[in-house]
Structures are given as C-alpha cells and as structure tokens.
Amino acid sequence: MCYVIGIDGGGTKTALKLADKNENVILTMEGGPCNINSMGKEAVLNMLKELLNDTLIKAQLSLEDIEIICIGTAGVDRPSDKAIMEEIIRSTGFKGKTIITNDAVTALYGGVGGAEGVILISGTGSICYGRNTNGETKRAGGWGHIIGDEGSGYYIGISAINRIAKAFDGIEESTLMTDLILNHLKLKNSTELIDYVYRSGAGKSEIASLAKLVDEAYKQGDIAAEEILEKAAYELFLVSKAVLDSLNLNNKKTVLAVNGSVIEKNQRVSSEFKRLMSKNYPLVEVVNMKNDAAYGAVLMAING
C-alpha cells in the first residue's frame, strides 16, 4: 500500500500526519519549528530529517512506501523559496512527488474541507487566505514579524514591550505588564529589555510567547493590555475584510475558520474579532477548523 504525508510547518512547531490514500490517518507526529526565513535552511533540514525518520521507524515503513509529501509552511510563497524547500525535502532522501505551499493553503483545506471559504491564522505569526467557487484565491497578511504579522502573538508581545518602555519613559501610564513580563524574563528593570530584544538571541517565538502575559494583565484589569488585545483583534479583522471583499464573499453565506493560539485561546482577541465580524459581515460564520492544517496537507496530497 502507498502512503502520503501531510506536514504543517509552523513558526513554533511542526505537525505531521501519515495517512493512506483513503484519507485514514495512521500516525500523527510533532517536531520543531519550520520556517526557512527565520531558522535557515540547515536547521529546517535537520528537523525534517529527524521527524521523518522517527515517523517511518514508528510506522515500520521506509521512504519508498511514501508516494507524496505535501508540506505547507510559512515563507514559501515565491518560486525561489519553494525551490529551497524542495531541495530540503530531497536532501532527506525522498524521491516521490512533493507539493509545497504556504501553510495558509493547507490550513484552508483542513479548516473548511477544501470547499469555498476563508482561513484566518493567528499564532506566532498571522495570515488570512481564502478561495471562492470560481477558484479565485486571495491572501492578506503573512508578511513576517518585521514587516507585518499584525494581530499575531509576536505583534502582541512586541507591543507589550513597547508599552513597557513608554511607561518607563513616562510617555504612557504604568502597566501591570511591566512586572509580569520582567519577572517572567528574570530581568531587574525595564532597561534590560534592550539586551533581551537585541542581544539575547530571543527569536520571534520567544517574544510571541509573551502574549499570554498580556492576556493575564488584561484579566487583572490592565487598560494598556486591553488596548493591545483589541488592536490585535482589529488588525485580524482588517486582513479578513481584505480577503472577503476581494473574493466577493462579503454578502453571502460563507465560512471563516480560525486557527492559532491567539485567535483560539485569547478570549479578548477572539470575542472582539467575532464582534467585528458579526457587525460588518453578518452572513459570515466564524468557526473553529474542521480539521487541522496537517490533515489539510494530507487532503492536498491525495487530491492534488
């Protein structure tokens, strides 16, 4: 029997599903982050090699038993990026068919089952992607943590650091986020954030993880934290609006699936986003994903 592998390569972790060609998932595995732009080619190759090897050992299969690998990961929108990822996969020893695409595409397949709809992702980074019945597609966001990724965990974390700095300077009012974040990072005062951000080697995942402390400050009544979370929700609404309007999905019943730690687990961001959607797009149903992005990659491998 031939098998397929679907991979969702995220900024924080990678999910892999091994399935047969009848869409039955045989094994689910997990690895480290998978982004060639933030991690580099060698680190991604080493992670995928280990993940594939562990999968095959556990399933008692060889690479020759795998017919197709479909991988959706951030940072592979351009042909040159896809070529790098293709080279990485080939370097693992795999000789079968590959499908390489952005993680938003596999998330859409998983989230809405491959039909018309929209997927909004907000975890470490953020992106919105949609497709209509005419086969037209549109994406918004996903520019990376330096250029964009508004409404993401990184956006919330770096916004918190910015507000702490402004509070220290006397530009903004004091915030509970100062003590929560400094204690979490084991820093003595706000000025040590300079070393943390610029010299400690902290990556976007580490800064994105601070979003949970912003949520904690909000729950304790911190106004600055609430403003950051509401602004994040509004930014996620804006990228969703761009996709819905472009695909003419703004005045018809359609599904918008959400995925990612921020939009799923941060109650203030989620509730404010849903409020904005309900007010402006009453026909759009906001739902959790039907299946995850790794399963979406499986569907793409089988049907694509």
mmCIF file with all atom_site columns, C-alpha atoms in Angstrom, residues 28-151:
data_model
loop_
_atom_site.group_PDB
_atom_site.id
_atom_site.type_symbol
_atom_site.label_atom_id
_atom_site.label_alt_id
_atom_site.label_comp_id
_atom_site.label_asym_id
_atom_site.label_entity_id
_atom_site.label_seq_id
_atom_site.pdbx_PDB_ins_code
_atom_site.Cartn_x
_atom_site.Cartn_y
_atom_site.Cartn_z
_atom_site.occupancy
_atom_site.B_iso_or_equiv
_atom_site.pdbx_formal_charge
_atom_site.auth_seq_id
_atom_site.auth_comp_id
_atom_site.auth_asym_id
_atom_site.auth_atom_id
_atom_site.pdbx_PDB_model_num
ATOM 1   C CA . THR A 1 28  ? 0.495   11.838 13.968 1.00 0.00 ? 28  THR A CA 1
ATOM 2   C CA . MET A 1 29  ? 3.911   13.222 14.908 1.00 0.00 ? 29  MET A CA 1
ATOM 3   C CA . GLU A 1 30  ? 5.329   16.552 16.029 1.00 0.00 ? 30  GLU A CA 1
ATOM 4   C CA . GLY A 1 31  ? 8.637   18.353 15.519 1.00 0.00 ? 31  GLY A CA 1
ATOM 5   C CA . GLY A 1 32  ? 10.270  21.733 15.991 1.00 0.00 ? 32  GLY A CA 1
ATOM 6   C CA . PRO A 1 33  ? 9.731   24.988 14.080 1.00 0.00 ? 33  PRO A CA 1
ATOM 7   C CA . CYS A 1 34  ? 9.887   25.012 10.273 1.00 0.00 ? 34  CYS A CA 1
ATOM 8   C CA . ASN A 1 35  ? 10.466  28.414 8.680  1.00 0.00 ? 35  ASN A CA 1
ATOM 9   C CA . ILE A 1 36  ? 13.343  28.838 6.238  1.00 0.00 ? 36  ILE A CA 1
ATOM 10  C CA . ASN A 1 37  ? 13.311  32.628 6.574  1.00 0.00 ? 37  ASN A CA 1
ATOM 11  C CA . SER A 1 38  ? 13.671  32.765 10.345 1.00 0.00 ? 38  SER A CA 1
ATOM 12  C CA . MET A 1 39  ? 15.539  29.499 11.026 1.00 0.00 ? 39  MET A CA 1
ATOM 13  C CA . GLY A 1 40  ? 17.691  28.910 7.994  1.00 0.00 ? 40  GLY A CA 1
ATOM 14  C CA . LYS A 1 41  ? 17.912  26.004 5.580  1.00 0.00 ? 41  LYS A CA 1
ATOM 15  C CA . GLU A 1 42  ? 20.172  23.745 7.646  1.00 0.00 ? 42  GLU A CA 1
ATOM 16  C CA . ALA A 1 43  ? 18.041  23.895 10.797 1.00 0.00 ? 43  ALA A CA 1
ATOM 17  C CA . VAL A 1 44  ? 14.853  23.086 8.862  1.00 0.00 ? 44  VAL A CA 1
ATOM 18  C CA . LEU A 1 45  ? 16.569  20.190 7.077  1.00 0.00 ? 45  LEU A CA 1
ATOM 19  C CA . ASN A 1 46  ? 17.803  18.682 10.339 1.00 0.00 ? 46  ASN A CA 1
ATOM 20  C CA . MET A 1 47  ? 14.371  18.979 11.933 1.00 0.00 ? 47  MET A CA 1
ATOM 21  C CA . LEU A 1 48  ? 12.569  17.388 8.963  1.00 0.00 ? 48  LEU A CA 1
ATOM 22  C CA . LYS A 1 49  ? 15.131  14.580 8.692  1.00 0.00 ? 49  LYS A CA 1
ATOM 23  C CA . GLU A 1 50  ? 14.623  13.673 12.329 1.00 0.00 ? 50  GLU A CA 1
ATOM 24  C CA . LEU A 1 51  ? 10.838  13.984 12.120 1.00 0.00 ? 51  LEU A CA 1
ATOM 25  C CA . LEU A 1 52  ? 10.556  11.819 9.000  1.00 0.00 ? 52  LEU A CA 1
ATOM 26  C CA . ASN A 1 53  ? 12.964  9.246  10.387 1.00 0.00 ? 53  ASN A CA 1
ATOM 27  C CA . ASP A 1 54  ? 11.041  8.982  13.673 1.00 0.00 ? 54  ASP A CA 1
ATOM 28  C CA . THR A 1 55  ? 7.762   8.682  11.753 1.00 0.00 ? 55  THR A CA 1
ATOM 29  C CA . LEU A 1 56  ? 8.987   5.891  9.499  1.00 0.00 ? 56  LEU A CA 1
ATOM 30  C CA . ILE A 1 57  ? 10.521  3.936  12.379 1.00 0.00 ? 57  ILE A CA 1
ATOM 31  C CA . LYS A 1 58  ? 7.334   4.165  14.411 1.00 0.00 ? 58  LYS A CA 1
ATOM 32  C CA . ALA A 1 59  ? 5.168   3.175  11.423 1.00 0.00 ? 59  ALA A CA 1
ATOM 33  C CA . GLN A 1 60  ? 7.626   0.459  10.341 1.00 0.00 ? 60  GLN A CA 1
ATOM 34  C CA . LEU A 1 61  ? 7.826   1.921  6.841  1.00 0.00 ? 61  LEU A CA 1
ATOM 35  C CA . SER A 1 62  ? 10.544  3.223  4.525  1.00 0.00 ? 62  SER A CA 1
ATOM 36  C CA . LEU A 1 63  ? 10.684  6.368  2.383  1.00 0.00 ? 63  LEU A CA 1
ATOM 37  C CA . GLU A 1 64  ? 9.917   4.193  -0.650 1.00 0.00 ? 64  GLU A CA 1
ATOM 38  C CA . ASP A 1 65  ? 6.473   3.495  0.858  1.00 0.00 ? 65  ASP A CA 1
ATOM 39  C CA . ILE A 1 66  ? 5.629   7.231  0.779  1.00 0.00 ? 66  ILE A CA 1
ATOM 40  C CA . GLU A 1 67  ? 4.171   8.318  -2.557 1.00 0.00 ? 67  GLU A CA 1
ATOM 41  C CA . ILE A 1 68  ? 3.570   12.021 -1.866 1.00 0.00 ? 68  ILE A CA 1
ATOM 42  C CA . ILE A 1 69  ? 4.708   14.566 0.702  1.00 0.00 ? 69  ILE A CA 1
ATOM 43  C CA . CYS A 1 70  ? 2.691   17.776 0.925  1.00 0.00 ? 70  CYS A CA 1
ATOM 44  C CA . ILE A 1 71  ? 4.096   20.494 3.152  1.00 0.00 ? 71  ILE A CA 1
ATOM 45  C CA . GLY A 1 72  ? 2.533   23.823 3.993  1.00 0.00 ? 72  GLY A CA 1
ATOM 46  C CA . THR A 1 73  ? 4.858   26.240 5.733  1.00 0.00 ? 73  THR A CA 1
ATOM 47  C CA . ALA A 1 74  ? 5.343   29.955 6.193  1.00 0.00 ? 74  ALA A CA 1
ATOM 48  C CA . GLY A 1 75  ? 7.853   31.664 3.943  1.00 0.00 ? 75  GLY A CA 1
ATOM 49  C CA . VAL A 1 76  ? 7.415   29.665 0.723  1.00 0.00 ? 76  VAL A CA 1
ATOM 50  C CA . ASP A 1 77  ? 5.315   31.986 -1.414 1.00 0.00 ? 77  ASP A CA 1
ATOM 51  C CA . ARG A 1 78  ? 7.941   32.788 -4.035 1.00 0.00 ? 78  ARG A CA 1
ATOM 52  C CA . PRO A 1 79  ? 9.307   30.258 -6.553 1.00 0.00 ? 79  PRO A CA 1
ATOM 53  C CA . SER A 1 80  ? 12.799  30.674 -5.089 1.00 0.00 ? 80  SER A CA 1
ATOM 54  C CA . ASP A 1 81  ? 11.501  29.825 -1.606 1.00 0.00 ? 81  ASP A CA 1
ATOM 55  C CA . LYS A 1 82  ? 9.701   26.743 -2.921 1.00 0.00 ? 82  LYS A CA 1
ATOM 56  C CA . ALA A 1 83  ? 12.922  25.665 -4.631 1.00 0.00 ? 83  ALA A CA 1
ATOM 57  C CA . ILE A 1 84  ? 14.775  25.840 -1.318 1.00 0.00 ? 84  ILE A CA 1
ATOM 58  C CA . MET A 1 85  ? 12.101  23.753 0.420  1.00 0.00 ? 85  MET A CA 1
ATOM 59  C CA . GLU A 1 86  ? 12.136  21.265 -2.470 1.00 0.00 ? 86  GLU A CA 1
ATOM 60  C CA . GLU A 1 87  ? 15.899  20.911 -2.046 1.00 0.00 ? 87  GLU A CA 1
ATOM 61  C CA . ILE A 1 88  ? 15.464  20.379 1.689  1.00 0.00 ? 88  ILE A CA 1
ATOM 62  C CA . ILE A 1 89  ? 12.909  17.610 1.178  1.00 0.00 ? 89  ILE A CA 1
ATOM 63  C CA . ARG A 1 90  ? 15.072  15.926 -1.471 1.00 0.00 ? 90  ARG A CA 1
ATOM 64  C CA . SER A 1 91  ? 18.032  16.090 0.933  1.00 0.00 ? 91  SER A CA 1
ATOM 65  C CA . THR A 1 92  ? 16.093  13.809 3.292  1.00 0.00 ? 92  THR A CA 1
ATOM 66  C CA . GLY A 1 93  ? 16.313  11.109 0.614  1.00 0.00 ? 93  GLY A CA 1
ATOM 67  C CA . PHE A 1 94  ? 12.685  11.338 -0.526 1.00 0.00 ? 94  PHE A CA 1
ATOM 68  C CA . LYS A 1 95  ? 12.248  10.705 -4.271 1.00 0.00 ? 95  LYS A CA 1
ATOM 69  C CA . GLY A 1 96  ? 8.454   10.798 -4.642 1.00 0.00 ? 96  GLY A CA 1
ATOM 70  C CA . LYS A 1 97  ? 6.076   13.611 -5.540 1.00 0.00 ? 97  LYS A CA 1
ATOM 71  C CA . THR A 1 98  ? 6.171   16.810 -3.499 1.00 0.00 ? 98  THR A CA 1
ATOM 72  C CA . ILE A 1 99  ? 3.580   19.573 -3.054 1.00 0.00 ? 99  ILE A CA 1
ATOM 73  C CA . ILE A 1 100 ? 4.986   22.688 -1.427 1.00 0.00 ? 100 ILE A CA 1
ATOM 74  C CA . THR A 1 101 ? 2.754   25.584 -0.485 1.00 0.00 ? 101 THR A CA 1
ATOM 75  C CA . ASN A 1 102 ? 2.076   28.239 2.132  1.00 0.00 ? 102 ASN A CA 1
ATOM 76  C CA . ASP A 1 103 ? 0.707   26.969 5.445  1.00 0.00 ? 103 ASP A CA 1
ATOM 77  C CA . ALA A 1 104 ? -2.419  29.080 4.953  1.00 0.00 ? 104 ALA A CA 1
ATOM 78  C CA . VAL A 1 105 ? -3.368  26.966 1.923  1.00 0.00 ? 105 VAL A CA 1
ATOM 79  C CA . THR A 1 106 ? -3.146  23.664 3.804  1.00 0.00 ? 106 THR A CA 1
ATOM 80  C CA . ALA A 1 107 ? -4.954  25.276 6.741  1.00 0.00 ? 107 ALA A CA 1
ATOM 81  C CA . LEU A 1 108 ? -7.819  26.260 4.436  1.00 0.00 ? 108 LEU A CA 1
ATOM 82  C CA . TYR A 1 109 ? -8.136  22.694 3.144  1.00 0.00 ? 109 TYR A CA 1
ATOM 83  C CA . GLY A 1 110 ? -8.183  21.404 6.691  1.00 0.00 ? 110 GLY A CA 1
ATOM 84  C CA . GLY A 1 111 ? -10.357 24.161 8.097  1.00 0.00 ? 111 GLY A CA 1
ATOM 85  C CA . VAL A 1 112 ? -13.198 24.073 5.588  1.00 0.00 ? 112 VAL A CA 1
ATOM 86  C CA . GLY A 1 113 ? -12.627 20.695 3.964  1.00 0.00 ? 113 GLY A CA 1
ATOM 87  C CA . GLY A 1 114 ? -11.354 22.078 0.690  1.00 0.00 ? 114 GLY A CA 1
ATOM 88  C CA . ALA A 1 115 ? -14.551 23.957 -0.192 1.00 0.00 ? 115 ALA A CA 1
ATOM 89  C CA . GLU A 1 116 ? -15.070 27.685 -0.624 1.00 0.00 ? 116 GLU A CA 1
ATOM 90  C CA . GLY A 1 117 ? -14.159 29.653 2.462  1.00 0.00 ? 117 GLY A CA 1
ATOM 91  C CA . VAL A 1 118 ? -11.587 31.641 4.390  1.00 0.00 ? 118 VAL A CA 1
ATOM 92  C CA . ILE A 1 119 ? -8.939  30.679 6.936  1.00 0.00 ? 119 ILE A CA 1
ATOM 93  C CA . LEU A 1 120 ? -7.525  33.148 9.459  1.00 0.00 ? 120 LEU A CA 1
ATOM 94  C CA . ILE A 1 121 ? -4.362  32.095 11.271 1.00 0.00 ? 121 ILE A CA 1
ATOM 95  C CA . SER A 1 122 ? -3.021  33.948 14.286 1.00 0.00 ? 122 SER A CA 1
ATOM 96  C CA . GLY A 1 123 ? -0.361  32.170 16.285 1.00 0.00 ? 123 GLY A CA 1
ATOM 97  C CA . THR A 1 124 ? 3.295   33.177 16.318 1.00 0.00 ? 124 THR A CA 1
ATOM 98  C CA . GLY A 1 125 ? 2.565   34.972 13.025 1.00 0.00 ? 125 GLY A CA 1
ATOM 99  C CA . SER A 1 126 ? -0.654  35.837 11.218 1.00 0.00 ? 126 SER A CA 1
ATOM 100 C CA . ILE A 1 127 ? -2.174  35.458 7.748  1.00 0.00 ? 127 ILE A CA 1
ATOM 101 C CA . CYS A 1 128 ? -5.579  35.230 6.093  1.00 0.00 ? 128 CYS A CA 1
ATOM 102 C CA . TYR A 1 129 ? -6.278  33.185 2.965  1.00 0.00 ? 129 TYR A CA 1
ATOM 103 C CA . GLY A 1 130 ? -9.447  32.423 1.029  1.00 0.00 ? 130 GLY A CA 1
ATOM 104 C CA . ARG A 1 131 ? -10.874 30.806 -2.083 1.00 0.00 ? 131 ARG A CA 1
ATOM 105 C CA . ASN A 1 132 ? -14.254 31.155 -3.804 1.00 0.00 ? 132 ASN A CA 1
ATOM 106 C CA . THR A 1 133 ? -16.211 28.762 -6.006 1.00 0.00 ? 133 THR A CA 1
ATOM 107 C CA . ASN A 1 134 ? -14.647 30.309 -9.121 1.00 0.00 ? 134 ASN A CA 1
ATOM 108 C CA . GLY A 1 135 ? -11.257 29.098 -7.935 1.00 0.00 ? 135 GLY A CA 1
ATOM 109 C CA . GLU A 1 136 ? -10.051 32.633 -7.244 1.00 0.00 ? 136 GLU A CA 1
ATOM 110 C CA . THR A 1 137 ? -7.749  32.982 -4.243 1.00 0.00 ? 137 THR A CA 1
ATOM 111 C CA . LYS A 1 138 ? -6.652  35.880 -2.084 1.00 0.00 ? 138 LYS A CA 1
ATOM 112 C CA . ARG A 1 139 ? -4.261  36.247 0.811  1.00 0.00 ? 139 ARG A CA 1
ATOM 113 C CA . ALA A 1 140 ? -3.639  39.150 3.152  1.00 0.00 ? 140 ALA A CA 1
ATOM 114 C CA . GLY A 1 141 ? -1.035  39.480 5.865  1.00 0.00 ? 141 GLY A CA 1
ATOM 115 C CA . GLY A 1 142 ? 1.719   36.936 6.308  1.00 0.00 ? 142 GLY A CA 1
ATOM 116 C CA . TRP A 1 143 ? 4.481   39.474 5.682  1.00 0.00 ? 143 TRP A CA 1
ATOM 117 C CA . GLY A 1 144 ? 6.595   38.196 8.559  1.00 0.00 ? 144 GLY A CA 1
ATOM 118 C CA . HIS A 1 145 ? 7.234   39.606 12.010 1.00 0.00 ? 145 HIS A CA 1
ATOM 119 C CA . ILE A 1 146 ? 9.405   42.527 10.884 1.00 0.00 ? 146 ILE A CA 1
ATOM 120 C CA . ILE A 1 147 ? 7.197   43.837 8.073  1.00 0.00 ? 147 ILE A CA 1
ATOM 121 C CA . GLY A 1 148 ? 3.790   42.744 9.315  1.00 0.00 ? 148 GLY A CA 1
ATOM 122 C CA . ASP A 1 149 ? 2.111   39.837 11.141 1.00 0.00 ? 149 ASP A CA 1
ATOM 123 C CA . GLU A 1 150 ? -0.254  42.267 12.830 1.00 0.00 ? 150 GLU A CA 1
ATOM 124 C CA . GLY A 1 151 ? -2.606  40.616 15.306 1.00 0.00 ? 151 GLY A CA 1
#
